[in-house]
Amino acid sequence: MQFNYLKKERSVKFVKVVLLIMGIIFFLVGLIIGIITITNYQNAEVVNATIIDILYSRSGADDTTRTFLVKFIYNNQEYTKETSFYSSFYHLGDTIKLYINNGDVNKIWSLKMNAIMSAIFGLIGLMMLIICITLLLKQANNNKLKDYLKSNGSLVEAKIIKVEMNNLYSINGMHPVNIICEYEDRFSNEKHIFKSVNIWDDPSFIIKNNNIEYLNVYIDNRNKKKYYVELDNLIDLMKNGIAS
């Protein structure tokens, strides 16, 4: 059986990098739009413009771009100009505030639309960054916990119960899986359930064909809710596509 663990692992890392880069780009675009808007606003003249038409133009096979045709008076002269934006919030006959810098009536702009664009780009970028940073911090914490428990925790062998898909989490349309293990304390007869970290390929075939029944679990002696299910040997088998 062919396993794609390394391919999926690289895909996940690639998605994280892309998410980080796109988050930075979107956030910077929103920030730049905001800065430019504030700078232009300080020296702009405002005019009240009336929407007299909605213009349609095709930029692709199925892509239609819409803009407004507006009429306004500036320096006692009437102008009819096309805007560089469109919004469903506005309708024919509406009066909107437009801004002019350095007397250039060919570059009219909307403070409201610029603010909306700045907020949209900024928030999307911020959300991407938060998601990416959260994933990276979670991975770093898992690695830190793993090292700590291997050095200071108690080692037990837990029986593999099942492999289940994590439907609450996905990257690039891929859902990871978790291995669920059970350990029964022979002194207290208390059962403990452990769940592994996310794995980006189903290890069921490897587990079955290599007769893997137990996994090592390191438990924090002070807090049994902190544990680490060791997957190093299993992942090595998955990377090499080994099934005896």
C-alpha positions in Angstrom: 0.0 0.0 0.0 1.3 3.4 -0.9 1.4 6.1 1.8 1.5 9.8 1.2 2.5 10.9 4.7 5.5 13.0 3.6 3.5 14.5 0.8 0.7 15.5 3.1 3.1 16.8 5.7 4.8 19.0 3.2 1.4 20.2 2.0 0.4 21.2 5.5 3.7 23.1 6.0 3.3 24.8 2.6 -0.3 25.9 3.5 1.0 27.3 6.8 3.7 29.3 5.0 1.2 30.6 2.3 -1.2 31.5 5.1 1.5 33.5 6.9 2.6 35.3 3.7 -1.0 36.1 2.6 -1.9 37.3 6.1 1.1 39.7 6.1 0.2 40.9 2.5 -3.5 41.5 3.3 -2.8 43.2 6.6 -0.2 45.5 5.0 -2.5 46.3 2.1 -5.2 47.3 4.6 -2.7 49.3 6.6 -1.4 51.1 3.5 -4.9 51.9 2.2 -5.7 53.3 5.7 -2.6 55.5 5.8 -3.1 56.8 2.3 -6.8 57.6 3.0 -5.9 59.5 6.2 -3.1 61.4 4.5 -5.3 62.3 1.5 -8.3 63.2 3.7 -6.3 65.9 5.5 -5.9 67.9 2.3 -9.0 66.9 0.4 -12.0 68.9 -0.7 -15.4 67.3 -0.3 -18.2 67.5 -2.9 -21.8 66.1 -2.8 -22.3 63.8 -5.9 -25.5 62.3 -7.2 -25.5 58.8 -8.7 -27.0 59.0 -12.1 -26.1 55.6 -13.6 -24.5 52.3 -13.0 -21.9 51.3 -15.5 -21.1 47.7 -16.4 -17.9 46.4 -18.1 -16.6 42.9 -18.7 -13.1 42.1 -17.4 -13.3 38.4 -18.2 -15.5 35.7 -19.7 -17.9 35.7 -16.7 -16.6 38.6 -14.7 -18.6 41.8 -14.7 -17.3 45.0 -13.1 -19.7 47.7 -12.0 -19.0 51.4 -11.2 -21.1 54.5 -10.7 -21.5 57.5 -13.0 -21.9 60.5 -10.8 -22.7 64.2 -11.3 -21.3 66.9 -9.0 -20.5 70.6 -8.9 -16.9 71.7 -8.2 -15.7 75.3 -8.4 -19.0 76.4 -9.9 -18.7 73.9 -12.7 -20.7 70.7 -13.2 -18.9 67.4 -13.8 -20.0 63.9 -14.8 -17.4 61.3 -13.8 -17.1 57.6 -13.4 -16.0 56.4 -9.9 -13.4 53.7 -9.3 -15.7 51.8 -6.9 -19.2 50.3 -6.6 -21.3 49.4 -3.5 -24.7 47.8 -3.2 -25.3 50.1 -0.3 -25.9 52.9 -2.9 -28.6 53.3 -5.5 -29.5 55.5 -8.4 -30.4 59.0 -7.2 -28.5 58.7 -3.9 -26.2 61.5 -2.9 -22.7 60.5 -1.7 -19.7 62.4 -0.4 -16.7 62.3 -2.7 -13.3 63.8 -2.1 -10.9 65.6 -4.4 -7.2 66.1 -3.9 -5.2 68.9 -5.6 -8.2 69.9 -7.7 -8.0 66.7 -9.8 -11.6 65.9 -10.6 -10.5 62.8 -12.5 -9.4 61.1 -9.2 -12.5 61.3 -7.0 -12.6 58.9 -4.1 -14.9 57.9 -1.3 -13.7 58.1 2.3 -16.4 55.5 3.3 -15.4 53.0 0.6 -11.6 53.4 1.4 -12.3 52.8 5.1 -14.3 49.7 4.3 -11.6 48.4 2.0 -8.9 49.1 4.6 -11.0 47.3 7.3 -11.7 44.3 5.0 -8.1 43.7 4.0 -6.8 44.4 7.5 -9.3 42.0 9.2 -8.8 39.2 6.6 -5.0 39.6 7.0 -5.3 39.7 10.8 -7.5 36.6 10.9 -5.0 34.7 8.7 -2.1 35.7 10.9 -4.0 34.7 14.1 -4.8 31.3 12.6 -1.2 30.7 11.4 0.4 31.9 14.6 -2.0 29.8 16.7 -1.1 26.7 14.6 2.6 27.5 15.0 2.3 28.1 18.8 0.3 24.9 19.2 3.0 22.9 17.4 5.7 24.6 19.5 3.8 23.9 22.7 3.3 20.2 21.7 7.1 19.9 21.0 7.9 21.5 24.3 5.4 19.3 26.2 6.8 16.2 24.4 10.4 17.0 25.5 9.4 17.8 29.1 7.3 14.6 29.5 9.9 12.4 28.0 12.4 13.7 30.6 10.1 14.0 33.6 6.9 12.1 33.0 5.8 8.5 33.7 5.8 6.0 30.9 2.8 3.7 30.3 1.7 1.5 27.5 -1.8 2.3 26.3 -3.9 0.0 24.1 -5.0 1.4 20.8 -8.8 1.6 20.6 -9.4 3.3 17.3 -8.3 5.8 14.8 -10.8 8.6 14.2 -10.9 11.6 11.8 -10.7 15.1 13.3 -13.6 16.8 11.5 -13.2 20.0 13.5 -9.8 20.8 11.9 -8.7 20.9 8.3 -6.0 22.4 6.1 -6.4 22.7 2.4 -9.4 20.4 2.5 -7.5 17.7 4.4 -8.7 16.4 7.8 -6.1 14.8 10.1 -6.7 11.8 12.2 -6.1 11.0 15.9 -5.2 7.7 17.5 -7.3 7.0 20.6 -5.6 4.8 23.3 -6.7 3.4 26.7 -4.7 2.6 29.8 -6.0 0.9 32.9 -4.2 1.6 36.2 -3.7 -1.8 37.7 -3.6 -0.4 41.2 -6.7 1.8 41.1 -8.4 0.0 38.2 -9.1 3.5 36.8 -9.2 3.8 33.0 -7.5 6.7 31.2 -8.2 7.7 27.6 -5.5 9.4 25.6 -5.7 11.1 22.2 -2.7 11.6 19.9 -1.8 14.8 18.1 -3.0 15.2 14.6 -1.6 12.8 12.0 -1.9 13.7 8.3 -2.5 10.2 7.0 -4.6 7.3 8.2 -2.2 4.9 10.0 -4.8 2.1 10.3 -3.2 -0.1 7.7 0.3 0.3 9.2 -1.1 -0.5 12.7 -2.9 -3.6 11.5 -0.3 -5.0 9.3 2.5 -4.5 11.8 0.4 -5.8 14.7 0.8 -2.6 16.7 -1.5 -2.9 19.7 0.1 -0.5 22.2 1.7 3.0 22.1 3.9 4.6 24.7 2.3 7.4 26.6 4.2 9.9 28.8 2.1 11.3 31.6 2.8 14.4 33.8 3.0 13.1 37.4 1.5 16.3 38.7 -1.3 16.6 36.2 -2.5 13.4 34.4 -4.4 15.6 31.9 -1.0 16.5 30.4 0.3 13.7 28.4 2.0 12.8 25.1 1.3 9.8 22.9 4.5 8.8 21.3 4.2 8.3 17.5 7.8 8.5 16.4 8.1 4.8 15.4 4.7 4.7 13.8 5.4 7.9 11.8 8.7 6.4 10.6 6.8 3.4 9.3 4.3 5.7 7.6 7.1 7.8 6.0 8.8 4.7 4.7 5.5 3.1 3.7 6.4 0.0 5.6 3.8 -2.7 6.2 5.0 -6.2 7.0 
